[in-house]
Short mmCIF file of C-alpha atoms in Angstrom, two decimals:
data_model
loop_
_atom_site.label_atom_id
_atom_site.label_comp_id
_atom_site.label_asym_id
_atom_site.label_seq_id
_atom_site.Cartn_x
_atom_site.Cartn_y
_atom_site.Cartn_z
CA UNK A 973 11.84 -51.99 40.20
CA UNK A 974 11.42 -50.65 36.69
CA UNK A 975 14.35 -48.96 35.00
CA UNK A 976 13.91 -46.17 32.48
CA UNK A 977 16.01 -45.77 29.37
CA UNK A 978 18.74 -43.17 29.92
CA UNK A 979 18.33 -40.12 27.71
CA UNK A 980 20.70 -39.97 24.76
CA UNK A 981 21.21 -37.73 21.77
CA UNK A 982 19.81 -38.62 18.40
CA UNK A 983 19.04 -36.91 15.10
CA UNK A 984 15.42 -35.82 14.86
CA UNK A 985 13.98 -36.57 11.42
CA UNK A 986 11.56 -33.64 11.52
CA UNK A 987 14.31 -31.11 12.15
CA UNK A 988 16.50 -32.63 9.44
CA UNK A 989 13.72 -32.47 6.86
CA UNK A 990 13.06 -28.85 7.80
CA UNK A 991 16.76 -28.04 7.40
CA UNK A 992 16.84 -29.84 4.02
CA UNK A 993 13.80 -27.93 2.81
CA UNK A 994 15.26 -24.60 3.94
CA UNK A 995 18.58 -25.35 2.22
CA UNK A 996 16.91 -26.15 -1.12
CA UNK A 997 14.51 -23.20 -0.86
CA UNK A 998 17.39 -20.79 -0.23
CA UNK A 999 19.33 -22.26 -3.15
CA UNK A 1000 16.38 -21.88 -5.54
CA UNK A 1001 15.69 -18.36 -4.29
CA UNK A 1002 19.19 -17.28 -5.30
CA UNK A 1003 18.94 -18.77 -8.80
CA UNK A 1004 17.25 -16.62 -11.42
CA UNK A 1005 17.27 -19.25 -14.19
CA UNK A 1006 14.81 -22.10 -13.88
CA UNK A 1007 17.26 -24.76 -15.11
CA UNK A 1008 19.68 -23.86 -12.32
CA UNK A 1009 17.11 -24.60 -9.61
CA UNK A 1010 16.47 -27.92 -7.91
CA UNK A 1011 13.09 -29.41 -8.85
CA UNK A 1012 10.79 -31.69 -6.88
CA UNK A 1013 12.66 -34.85 -7.96
CA UNK A 1014 15.97 -33.45 -6.73
CA UNK A 1015 14.31 -32.47 -3.47
CA UNK A 1016 12.92 -36.00 -3.02
CA UNK A 1017 16.37 -37.51 -3.58
CA UNK A 1018 17.92 -35.12 -1.05
CA UNK A 1019 15.26 -35.98 1.53
CA UNK A 1020 15.82 -39.70 0.93
CA UNK A 1021 19.57 -39.30 1.53
CA UNK A 1022 18.89 -37.24 4.64
CA UNK A 1023 16.58 -39.89 6.09
CA UNK A 1024 18.94 -42.81 5.40
CA UNK A 1025 21.98 -40.89 6.62
CA UNK A 1026 20.21 -39.94 9.86
CA UNK A 1027 19.29 -43.59 10.38
CA UNK A 1028 22.96 -44.60 10.04
CA UNK A 1029 24.05 -41.88 12.46
CA UNK A 1030 21.42 -42.83 15.05
CA UNK A 1031 22.52 -46.46 14.87
CA UNK A 1032 26.12 -45.37 15.41
CA UNK A 1033 25.08 -43.25 18.41
CA UNK A 1034 23.10 -46.17 19.86
CA UNK A 1035 26.25 -48.30 19.71
CA UNK A 1036 28.19 -45.66 21.67
CA UNK A 1037 30.12 -44.06 18.80
CA UNK A 1038 31.12 -40.44 19.47
CA UNK A 1039 30.27 -38.35 16.40
CA UNK A 1040 30.36 -34.89 17.99
CA UNK A 1041 33.88 -34.24 16.72
CA UNK A 1042 33.53 -35.33 13.09
CA UNK A 1043 30.65 -36.88 11.24
CA UNK A 1044 31.32 -40.09 9.31
CA UNK A 1045 30.33 -40.31 5.66
CA UNK A 1046 27.03 -41.64 4.40
CA UNK A 1047 27.79 -45.12 3.02
CA UNK A 1048 25.33 -46.47 0.48
CA UNK A 1049 24.96 -47.98 -2.98
CA UNK A 1050 23.58 -46.39 -6.12
CA UNK A 1051 21.25 -49.35 -6.88
CA UNK A 1052 19.92 -49.24 -3.29
CA UNK A 1053 19.06 -45.54 -3.60
CA UNK A 1054 17.41 -46.21 -6.95
CA UNK A 1055 15.31 -49.00 -5.45
CA UNK A 1056 14.22 -46.86 -2.49
CA UNK A 1057 13.25 -43.97 -4.77
CA UNK A 1058 11.73 -46.13 -7.50
CA UNK A 1059 13.92 -44.87 -10.35
CA UNK A 1060 16.95 -45.92 -12.37
CA UNK A 1061 20.59 -45.84 -11.27
CA UNK A 1062 21.30 -43.27 -13.98
CA UNK A 1063 18.72 -40.95 -12.44
CA UNK A 1064 20.39 -41.24 -9.01
CA UNK A 1065 23.78 -40.42 -10.52
CA UNK A 1066 22.36 -37.36 -12.31
CA UNK A 1067 20.63 -36.17 -9.14
CA UNK A 1068 23.85 -36.51 -7.15
CA UNK A 1069 25.65 -34.33 -9.67
CA UNK A 1070 22.97 -31.65 -9.39
CA UNK A 1071 23.06 -31.82 -5.58
CA UNK A 1072 26.86 -31.50 -5.62
CA UNK A 1073 26.57 -28.43 -7.84
CA UNK A 1074 24.05 -26.95 -5.42
CA UNK A 1075 26.38 -27.61 -2.46
CA UNK A 1076 24.09 -30.14 -0.75
CA UNK A 1077 26.69 -32.89 -1.28
CA UNK A 1078 30.17 -31.55 -0.57
CA UNK A 1079 32.22 -34.71 -1.14
CA UNK A 1080 31.87 -38.16 -2.74
CA UNK A 1081 34.15 -41.20 -2.63
CA UNK A 1082 33.53 -44.32 -4.70
CA UNK A 1083 33.96 -47.76 -3.17
CA UNK A 1084 33.98 -50.58 -5.67
CA UNK A 1085 31.57 -50.69 -8.58
CA UNK A 1086 28.38 -49.27 -7.03
CA UNK A 1087 29.33 -48.31 -3.47
CA UNK A 1088 29.65 -44.63 -2.59
CA UNK A 1089 30.38 -42.56 0.50
CA UNK A 1090 28.80 -39.11 0.62
CA UNK A 1091 29.35 -36.12 2.87
CA UNK A 1092 26.31 -33.88 3.13
CA UNK A 1093 26.52 -30.16 3.85
CA UNK A 1094 27.33 -29.67 7.57
CA UNK A 1095 24.53 -27.11 7.91
CA UNK A 1096 22.01 -29.94 7.53
CA UNK A 1097 23.52 -32.22 10.19
CA UNK A 1098 24.78 -29.57 12.59
CA UNK A 1099 24.85 -30.34 16.32
CA UNK A 1100 21.69 -28.31 17.11
CA UNK A 1101 19.76 -30.94 15.11
CA UNK A 1102 20.59 -33.43 17.87
CA UNK A 1103 17.73 -33.98 20.32
CA UNK A 1104 17.30 -35.85 23.57
CA UNK A 1105 15.39 -39.11 23.21
CA UNK A 1106 12.00 -39.23 24.91
CA UNK A 1107 10.93 -42.02 27.26
CA UNK A 1108 7.29 -41.91 26.18
CA UNK A 1109 6.93 -43.97 22.95
CA UNK A 1110 3.43 -42.69 22.16
CA UNK A 1111 4.85 -39.73 20.25
CA UNK A 1112 6.73 -42.02 17.84
CA UNK A 1113 3.70 -44.29 17.53
CA UNK A 1114 1.67 -41.21 16.57
CA UNK A 1115 4.22 -40.34 13.88
CA UNK A 1116 3.92 -43.87 12.49
CA UNK A 1117 0.14 -43.56 12.59
CA UNK A 1118 0.26 -40.35 10.55
CA UNK A 1119 2.38 -42.09 7.92
CA UNK A 1120 0.09 -45.11 7.64
CA UNK A 1121 -3.21 -43.26 8.03
CA UNK A 1122 -4.03 -43.07 4.33
CA UNK A 1123 -2.84 -46.63 3.66
CA UNK A 1124 -5.10 -48.29 6.20
CA UNK A 1125 -8.09 -46.44 4.75
CA UNK A 1126 -7.26 -47.70 1.25
CA UNK A 1127 -6.86 -51.34 2.24
CA UNK A 1128 -8.01 -53.62 -0.57
CA UNK A 1129 -9.28 -55.93 -1.79
CA UNK A 1130 -12.16 -55.82 0.65
CA UNK A 1131 -14.48 -58.74 1.31
CA UNK A 1132 -18.04 -57.72 0.48
CA UNK A 1133 -20.67 -59.59 2.43
CA UNK A 1134 -23.67 -60.44 0.30
CA UNK A 1135 -26.88 -60.03 2.26
CA UNK A 1136 -30.22 -61.37 1.19
CA UNK A 1137 -33.14 -58.98 1.33
CA UNK A 1138 -36.77 -59.95 1.59
CA UNK A 1139 -38.76 -59.03 -1.51
CA UNK A 1140 -42.38 -58.60 -0.56
CA UNK A 1141 -43.40 -58.27 -4.20
CA UNK A 1142 -41.96 -61.62 -5.27
CA UNK A 1143 -44.28 -64.55 -5.93
CA UNK A 1144 -41.56 -67.16 -5.50
CA UNK A 1145 -42.30 -69.73 -2.77
CA UNK A 1146 -45.62 -68.04 -2.18
CA UNK A 1147 -48.06 -70.47 -0.50
CA UNK A 1148 -51.13 -68.26 -0.63
CA UNK A 1149 -54.30 -69.90 -1.87
CA UNK A 1150 -57.08 -68.28 -3.79
CA UNK A 1151 -59.05 -67.70 -0.56
CA UNK A 1152 -56.12 -65.97 1.10
CA UNK A 1153 -55.67 -63.71 -1.89
CA UNK A 1154 -59.30 -62.65 -1.52
CA UNK A 1155 -58.77 -61.85 2.16
CA UNK A 1156 -60.61 -64.85 3.67
CA UNK A 1157 -58.96 -66.24 6.86
CA UNK A 1158 -58.33 -69.99 6.78
CA UNK A 1159 -59.04 -72.18 9.84
CA UNK A 1160 -56.02 -73.06 11.94
CA UNK A 1161 -56.09 -76.80 11.15
CA UNK A 1162 -57.50 -76.74 7.67
CA UNK A 1163 -55.76 -78.78 5.02
CA UNK A 1164 -54.16 -76.55 2.44
CA UNK A 1165 -52.80 -77.09 -1.05
CA UNK A 1166 -49.41 -75.53 -1.70
CA UNK A 1167 -49.00 -73.22 -4.65
CA UNK A 1168 -45.81 -74.98 -5.76
CA UNK A 1169 -46.35 -78.75 -5.64
CA UNK A 1170 -50.18 -78.82 -5.30
CA UNK A 1171 -49.78 -81.44 -2.53
CA UNK A 1172 -51.97 -81.68 0.52
CA UNK A 1173 -50.25 -80.62 3.76
CA UNK A 1174 -51.49 -80.13 7.29
CA UNK A 1175 -50.11 -77.31 9.43
CA UNK A 1176 -50.09 -79.35 12.65
CA UNK A 1177 -47.71 -81.86 11.04
CA UNK A 1178 -45.10 -79.17 10.36
CA UNK A 1179 -44.39 -78.38 14.02
CA UNK A 1180 -41.43 -80.77 14.22
CA UNK A 1181 -39.87 -79.25 11.12
CA UNK A 1182 -40.18 -75.75 12.56
CA UNK A 1183 -38.45 -76.79 15.75
CA UNK A 1184 -35.61 -78.31 13.72
CA UNK A 1185 -35.28 -75.07 11.82
CA UNK A 1186 -35.06 -73.11 15.09
CA UNK A 1187 -32.26 -75.38 16.34
CA UNK A 1188 -30.38 -74.84 13.10
CA UNK A 1189 -30.67 -71.10 13.57
CA UNK A 1190 -29.28 -71.40 17.09
CA UNK A 1191 -26.38 -73.50 15.78
CA UNK A 1192 -25.62 -70.91 13.15
CA UNK A 1193 -25.75 -68.19 15.81
CA UNK A 1194 -23.19 -70.03 17.96
CA UNK A 1195 -20.91 -70.53 14.94
CA UNK A 1196 -21.14 -66.84 14.06
CA UNK A 1197 -20.32 -65.89 17.65
CA UNK A 1198 -17.28 -68.17 17.68
CA UNK A 1199 -16.19 -66.76 14.32
CA UNK A 1200 -16.41 -63.19 15.67
CA UNK A 1201 -14.40 -64.13 18.77
CA UNK A 1202 -11.72 -65.75 16.58
CA UNK A 1203 -11.53 -62.66 14.37
CA UNK A 1204 -11.22 -60.35 17.40
CA UNK A 1205 -8.36 -62.44 18.77
CA UNK A 1206 -6.64 -62.34 15.38
CA UNK A 1207 -6.91 -58.54 15.12
CA UNK A 1208 -5.71 -58.07 18.70
CA UNK A 1209 -2.66 -60.21 17.93
CA UNK A 1210 -1.88 -57.92 14.97
CA UNK A 1211 -1.72 -54.95 17.36
CA UNK A 1212 0.52 -56.84 19.79
CA UNK A 1213 2.83 -58.01 16.98
CA UNK A 1214 3.16 -54.43 15.66
CA UNK A 1215 4.05 -53.11 19.13
CA UNK A 1216 6.59 -55.92 19.63
CA UNK A 1217 8.21 -55.06 16.29
CA UNK A 1218 8.21 -51.30 17.01
CA UNK A 1219 9.57 -51.88 20.52
CA UNK A 1220 12.45 -53.95 19.16
CA UNK A 1221 13.31 -51.26 16.60
CA UNK A 1222 12.76 -48.08 18.62
CA UNK A 1223 12.85 -48.99 22.32
CA UNK A 1224 15.01 -52.09 22.59
CA UNK A 1225 16.52 -51.01 25.92
CA UNK A 1226 13.34 -49.64 27.50
CA UNK A 1227 11.16 -51.40 30.07
CA UNK A 1228 7.46 -50.50 30.29
CA UNK A 1229 4.91 -51.28 32.95
CA UNK A 1230 1.65 -53.04 32.15
CA UNK A 1231 -0.44 -49.81 32.30
CA UNK A 1232 2.03 -48.12 29.94
CA UNK A 1233 1.91 -51.02 27.49
CA UNK A 1234 -1.88 -51.06 27.64
CA UNK A 1235 -1.96 -47.34 26.80
CA UNK A 1236 0.49 -47.88 23.91
CA UNK A 1237 -1.57 -50.78 22.53
CA UNK A 1238 -4.72 -48.67 22.70
CA UNK A 1239 -2.93 -45.86 20.88
CA UNK A 1240 -1.76 -48.25 18.14
CA UNK A 1241 -5.27 -49.74 17.81
CA UNK A 1242 -6.80 -46.29 17.55
CA UNK A 1243 -4.26 -44.48 15.34
CA UNK A 1244 -2.42 -47.09 13.24
CA UNK A 1245 -5.33 -49.48 12.63
CA UNK A 1246 -8.16 -46.91 12.92
CA UNK A 1247 -10.04 -49.22 15.33
CA UNK A 1248 -10.34 -51.80 12.51
CA UNK A 1249 -13.27 -49.95 10.96
CA UNK A 1250 -12.14 -51.18 7.53
CA UNK A 1251 -13.37 -54.73 6.94
CA UNK A 1252 -11.02 -57.19 5.29
CA UNK A 1253 -10.10 -60.85 5.30
CA UNK A 1254 -7.29 -62.28 7.39
CA UNK A 1255 -5.08 -62.47 4.31
CA UNK A 1256 -5.72 -58.76 3.64
CA UNK A 1257 -4.68 -57.82 7.17
CA UNK A 1258 -1.60 -60.06 7.01
CA UNK A 1259 -0.55 -58.32 3.82
CA UNK A 1260 -1.11 -54.90 5.42
CA UNK A 1261 0.92 -55.99 8.46
CA UNK A 1262 3.86 -56.88 6.22
CA UNK A 1263 3.53 -53.45 4.59
CA UNK A 1264 3.78 -51.83 8.03
CA UNK A 1265 6.96 -53.77 8.80
CA UNK A 1266 8.50 -52.83 5.44
CA UNK A 1267 7.70 -49.14 5.82
#
Protein backbone atom coordinates (compact mmCIF):
# COMPACT_ATOMS: atom_id res chain seq x y z
CA UNK A 1 0.00 0.00 0.00
CA UNK A 2 1.30 3.42 -0.96
CA UNK A 3 1.77 6.03 1.74
CA UNK A 4 1.35 9.74 1.07
CA UNK A 5 3.54 12.42 2.57
CA UNK A 6 1.83 14.03 5.56
CA UNK A 7 1.03 17.69 5.01
CA UNK A 8 3.34 20.11 6.79
CA UNK A 9 3.81 23.85 6.91
CA UNK A 10 6.44 25.55 4.83
CA UNK A 11 7.26 29.05 3.60
CA UNK A 12 5.94 29.69 0.11
CA UNK A 13 8.50 31.53 -2.02
CA UNK A 14 5.86 33.28 -4.12
CA UNK A 15 4.15 34.79 -1.09
CA UNK A 16 7.47 35.88 0.41
CA UNK A 17 8.54 37.63 -2.78
CA UNK A 18 5.18 39.38 -2.94
CA UNK A 19 5.58 40.53 0.67
CA UNK A 20 9.13 41.73 -0.04
CA UNK A 21 7.99 43.68 -3.08
CA UNK A 22 5.11 45.27 -1.15
CA UNK A 23 7.43 46.26 1.70
CA UNK A 24 9.92 47.99 -0.63
CA UNK A 25 7.16 49.64 -2.67
CA UNK A 26 5.56 51.07 0.47
CA UNK A 27 8.93 52.32 1.69
CA UNK A 28 9.69 54.06 -1.62
CA UNK A 29 6.19 55.53 -1.75
CA UNK A 30 6.75 57.28 1.57
CA UNK A 31 10.12 58.77 0.54
CA UNK A 32 9.99 62.00 -1.42
CA UNK A 33 13.73 62.18 -2.15
CA UNK A 34 15.12 59.80 -4.74
CA UNK A 35 18.32 59.05 -2.80
CA UNK A 36 16.27 57.85 0.17
CA UNK A 37 14.50 55.19 -1.90
CA UNK A 38 15.64 51.63 -2.49
CA UNK A 39 16.70 51.01 -6.09
CA UNK A 40 16.59 47.84 -8.17
CA UNK A 41 19.93 46.59 -6.81
CA UNK A 42 18.74 46.93 -3.22
CA UNK A 43 15.55 45.12 -4.15
CA UNK A 44 17.52 42.26 -5.73
CA UNK A 45 19.64 41.89 -2.59
CA UNK A 46 16.53 41.83 -0.39
CA UNK A 47 14.91 39.17 -2.58
CA UNK A 48 18.10 37.08 -2.45
CA UNK A 49 18.14 37.23 1.35
CA UNK A 50 14.44 36.35 1.46
CA UNK A 51 14.94 33.30 -0.75
CA UNK A 52 17.96 31.97 1.17
CA UNK A 53 16.34 32.65 4.54
CA UNK A 54 13.16 30.83 3.50
CA UNK A 55 15.27 27.87 2.39
CA UNK A 56 16.92 27.71 5.83
CA UNK A 57 13.56 27.93 7.59
CA UNK A 58 12.01 25.20 5.41
CA UNK A 59 14.96 22.91 6.15
CA UNK A 60 14.50 23.56 9.87
CA UNK A 61 10.77 22.78 9.59
CA UNK A 62 11.53 19.57 7.68
CA UNK A 63 13.76 18.45 10.56
CA UNK A 64 10.92 19.01 13.05
CA UNK A 65 12.05 22.33 14.53
CA UNK A 66 9.20 24.42 15.94
CA UNK A 67 9.58 28.01 14.71
CA UNK A 68 6.04 29.25 15.39
CA UNK A 69 7.09 30.89 18.66
CA UNK A 70 10.23 32.73 17.54
CA UNK A 71 12.03 32.77 14.23
CA UNK A 72 15.76 32.01 14.26
CA UNK A 73 18.16 34.40 12.58
CA UNK A 74 19.33 34.13 9.00
CA UNK A 75 22.90 32.80 9.19
CA UNK A 76 25.09 33.50 6.18
CA UNK A 77 28.43 34.93 5.04
CA UNK A 78 29.10 38.18 3.24
CA UNK A 79 31.30 36.50 0.56
CA UNK A 80 28.57 33.89 -0.05
CA UNK A 81 25.95 36.59 -0.63
CA UNK A 82 28.35 38.41 -2.93
CA UNK A 83 28.96 35.24 -4.95
CA UNK A 84 25.23 34.50 -5.28
CA UNK A 85 24.49 38.05 -6.41
CA UNK A 86 27.58 38.42 -8.59
CA UNK A 87 28.99 41.51 -6.88
CA UNK A 88 31.67 42.49 -4.39
CA UNK A 89 31.57 42.04 -0.61
CA UNK A 90 31.67 45.81 -0.21
CA UNK A 91 28.48 46.10 -2.24
CA UNK A 92 26.72 43.55 0.01
CA UNK A 93 27.78 45.48 3.11
CA UNK A 94 26.50 48.76 1.64
CA UNK A 95 23.19 47.16 0.65
CA UNK A 96 22.73 45.74 4.14
CA UNK A 97 23.18 49.20 5.62
CA UNK A 98 20.55 50.64 3.28
CA UNK A 99 18.16 47.78 4.07
CA UNK A 100 18.68 48.33 7.81
CA UNK A 101 17.89 52.02 7.36
CA UNK A 102 14.73 51.09 5.48
CA UNK A 103 13.68 48.69 8.26
CA UNK A 104 13.92 45.54 6.13
CA UNK A 105 16.75 44.23 8.35
CA UNK A 106 15.98 44.92 11.99
CA UNK A 107 19.03 43.31 13.63
CA UNK A 108 22.50 42.06 12.69
CA UNK A 109 25.06 40.07 14.68
CA UNK A 110 28.57 39.37 13.42
CA UNK A 111 30.11 35.92 13.84
CA UNK A 112 33.81 35.79 13.15
CA UNK A 113 35.37 37.62 10.23
CA UNK A 114 32.71 37.23 7.52
CA UNK A 115 29.82 35.39 9.20
CA UNK A 116 26.64 37.33 10.00
CA UNK A 117 23.23 36.58 11.46
CA UNK A 118 20.36 38.74 10.23
CA UNK A 119 16.81 39.23 11.45
CA UNK A 120 14.45 40.34 8.72
CA UNK A 121 11.33 42.40 9.37
CA UNK A 122 8.65 40.11 10.91
CA UNK A 123 6.04 41.41 8.45
CA UNK A 124 7.86 39.53 5.67
CA UNK A 125 8.01 36.17 7.45
CA UNK A 126 4.74 36.37 9.37
CA UNK A 127 2.82 33.15 10.07
CA UNK A 128 0.24 33.73 7.31
CA UNK A 129 3.10 33.21 4.81
CA UNK A 130 3.20 29.57 5.94
CA UNK A 131 1.42 27.20 3.55
CA UNK A 132 0.52 23.53 3.58
CA UNK A 133 2.73 21.40 1.37
CA UNK A 134 1.04 19.82 -1.64
CA UNK A 135 1.28 16.12 -2.48
CA UNK A 136 1.23 16.69 -6.24
CA UNK A 137 4.79 17.57 -7.37
CA UNK A 138 3.73 18.74 -10.83
CA UNK A 139 3.15 22.28 -9.55
CA UNK A 140 6.76 22.58 -8.36
CA UNK A 141 8.02 21.00 -11.57
CA UNK A 142 6.05 23.66 -13.49
CA UNK A 143 7.71 26.39 -11.42
CA UNK A 144 11.12 24.94 -12.28
CA UNK A 145 10.12 24.79 -15.93
CA UNK A 146 9.19 28.48 -15.92
CA UNK A 147 12.60 29.34 -14.49
CA UNK A 148 14.52 27.28 -17.04
CA UNK A 149 12.29 28.02 -20.04
CA UNK A 150 14.48 30.75 -21.53
CA UNK A 151 17.71 28.88 -20.79
CA UNK A 152 16.78 25.72 -22.66
CA UNK A 153 15.85 27.80 -25.71
CA UNK A 154 19.25 29.53 -25.66
CA UNK A 155 21.28 26.34 -25.39
CA UNK A 156 24.58 26.71 -27.24
CA UNK A 157 26.82 25.89 -28.91
CA UNK A 158 24.56 23.98 -31.26
CA UNK A 159 25.78 21.31 -33.65
CA UNK A 160 24.92 22.33 -37.20
CA UNK A 161 24.46 19.43 -39.57
CA UNK A 162 25.92 20.15 -42.98
CA UNK A 163 23.71 18.76 -45.72
CA UNK A 164 24.75 18.34 -49.30
CA UNK A 165 22.37 19.65 -51.92
CA UNK A 166 22.21 18.52 -55.51
CA UNK A 167 23.23 21.23 -57.96
CA UNK A 168 21.60 20.55 -61.28
CA UNK A 169 23.59 23.32 -62.95
CA UNK A 170 27.00 21.90 -62.02
CA UNK A 171 29.10 20.17 -64.67
CA UNK A 172 31.21 18.29 -62.14
CA UNK A 173 31.10 14.49 -62.57
CA UNK A 174 28.86 14.96 -65.56
CA UNK A 175 29.02 11.88 -67.84
CA UNK A 176 26.93 13.26 -70.68
CA UNK A 177 28.34 12.77 -74.16
CA UNK A 178 27.91 15.05 -77.10
CA UNK A 179 24.97 12.97 -78.37
CA UNK A 180 23.17 13.20 -75.05
CA UNK A 181 23.62 16.94 -74.97
CA UNK A 182 21.92 17.12 -78.36
CA UNK A 183 18.99 15.05 -77.09
CA UNK A 184 19.80 11.76 -78.86
CA UNK A 185 18.99 8.64 -76.76
CA UNK A 186 21.86 6.15 -76.48
CA UNK A 187 21.26 2.39 -76.78
CA UNK A 188 21.07 0.51 -73.50
CA UNK A 189 24.28 -1.51 -74.05
CA UNK A 190 26.29 0.93 -76.07
CA UNK A 191 29.85 1.58 -75.04
CA UNK A 192 30.27 5.10 -73.78
CA UNK A 193 33.25 7.35 -73.15
CA UNK A 194 33.21 9.16 -69.82
CA UNK A 195 33.59 12.91 -69.77
CA UNK A 196 36.20 12.75 -67.01
CA UNK A 197 38.74 10.03 -67.85
CA UNK A 198 37.83 9.43 -71.53
CA UNK A 199 37.95 5.66 -70.84
CA UNK A 200 35.66 3.13 -72.43
CA UNK A 201 33.07 1.65 -70.05
CA UNK A 202 30.12 -0.66 -70.55
CA UNK A 203 26.93 -0.15 -68.56
CA UNK A 204 26.26 -3.87 -68.10
CA UNK A 205 29.59 -4.25 -66.30
CA UNK A 206 28.61 -1.70 -63.64
CA UNK A 207 25.73 -3.74 -62.19
CA UNK A 208 27.89 -5.29 -59.45
CA UNK A 209 29.16 -1.89 -58.38
CA UNK A 210 25.62 -0.54 -58.12
CA UNK A 211 24.57 -3.42 -55.91
CA UNK A 212 27.55 -2.78 -53.65
CA UNK A 213 26.55 0.85 -53.41
CA UNK A 214 23.01 -0.14 -52.41
CA UNK A 215 24.34 -2.39 -49.63
CA UNK A 216 26.47 0.47 -48.35
CA UNK A 217 23.41 2.68 -48.23
CA UNK A 218 21.54 0.05 -46.23
CA UNK A 219 24.49 -0.23 -43.82
CA UNK A 220 24.52 3.52 -43.36
CA UNK A 221 20.76 3.46 -42.75
CA UNK A 222 21.14 0.85 -40.00
CA UNK A 223 23.95 2.86 -38.38
CA UNK A 224 21.83 6.02 -38.45
CA UNK A 225 18.91 4.15 -36.89
CA UNK A 226 21.12 2.80 -34.10
CA UNK A 227 22.54 6.27 -33.55
CA UNK A 228 19.03 7.74 -33.21
CA UNK A 229 18.03 5.02 -30.74
CA UNK A 230 21.17 5.69 -28.67
CA UNK A 231 20.45 9.44 -28.64
CA UNK A 232 16.83 8.86 -27.57
CA UNK A 233 17.97 6.65 -24.69
CA UNK A 234 20.48 9.30 -23.63
CA UNK A 235 17.87 12.09 -23.63
CA UNK A 236 15.37 9.92 -21.74
CA UNK A 237 18.01 9.25 -19.08
CA UNK A 238 18.48 13.02 -18.67
CA UNK A 239 14.78 13.36 -17.82
CA UNK A 240 14.96 10.48 -15.33
CA UNK A 241 18.11 11.89 -13.70
CA UNK A 242 16.47 15.33 -13.32
CA UNK A 243 13.38 13.80 -11.68
CA UNK A 244 15.56 11.71 -9.35
CA UNK A 245 17.47 14.84 -8.31
CA UNK A 246 14.28 16.91 -7.85
CA UNK A 247 12.61 14.09 -5.91
CA UNK A 248 15.57 13.87 -3.53
CA UNK A 249 15.50 17.63 -2.94
CA UNK A 250 11.76 18.33 -2.83
CA UNK A 251 9.96 15.03 -2.12
CA UNK A 252 12.43 12.88 -0.22
CA UNK A 253 9.72 11.34 1.97
CA UNK A 254 7.07 10.89 -0.73
CA UNK A 255 6.21 7.66 -2.53
CA UNK A 256 4.70 7.83 -6.02
CA UNK A 257 3.00 5.17 -8.08
CA UNK A 258 4.19 4.28 -11.57
CA UNK A 259 1.36 6.22 -13.31
CA UNK A 260 2.18 9.29 -11.20
CA UNK A 261 5.88 9.05 -12.03
CA UNK A 262 5.09 8.61 -15.71
CA UNK A 263 2.96 11.77 -15.62
CA UNK A 264 5.74 13.67 -13.82
CA UNK A 265 8.36 12.52 -16.34
CA UNK A 266 6.13 13.60 -19.22
CA UNK A 267 5.66 16.98 -17.57
CA UNK A 268 9.42 17.40 -17.14
CA UNK A 269 10.05 16.34 -20.76
CA UNK A 270 7.44 18.78 -22.02
CA UNK A 271 8.11 21.82 -19.79
CA UNK A 272 11.73 21.68 -18.61
CA UNK A 273 13.31 20.25 -21.78
CA UNK A 274 10.72 21.58 -24.27
CA UNK A 275 10.42 18.11 -25.86
CA UNK A 276 14.10 18.35 -26.90
CA UNK A 277 13.24 20.51 -29.90
CA UNK A 278 16.63 22.21 -29.55
CA UNK A 279 19.34 20.10 -31.16
CA UNK A 280 22.66 19.78 -29.38
CA UNK A 281 25.47 17.33 -28.79
CA UNK A 282 25.64 15.06 -25.77
CA UNK A 283 28.26 17.33 -24.20
CA UNK A 284 25.91 20.31 -24.64
CA UNK A 285 23.08 18.50 -22.87
CA UNK A 286 25.39 17.31 -20.08
CA UNK A 287 26.46 20.89 -19.51
CA UNK A 288 22.83 22.05 -19.47
CA UNK A 289 21.97 19.27 -17.00
CA UNK A 290 24.67 20.50 -14.62
CA UNK A 291 23.22 24.01 -14.96
CA UNK A 292 19.81 22.66 -13.93
CA UNK A 293 21.30 21.03 -10.84
CA UNK A 294 23.15 24.21 -9.89
CA UNK A 295 20.09 26.43 -10.28
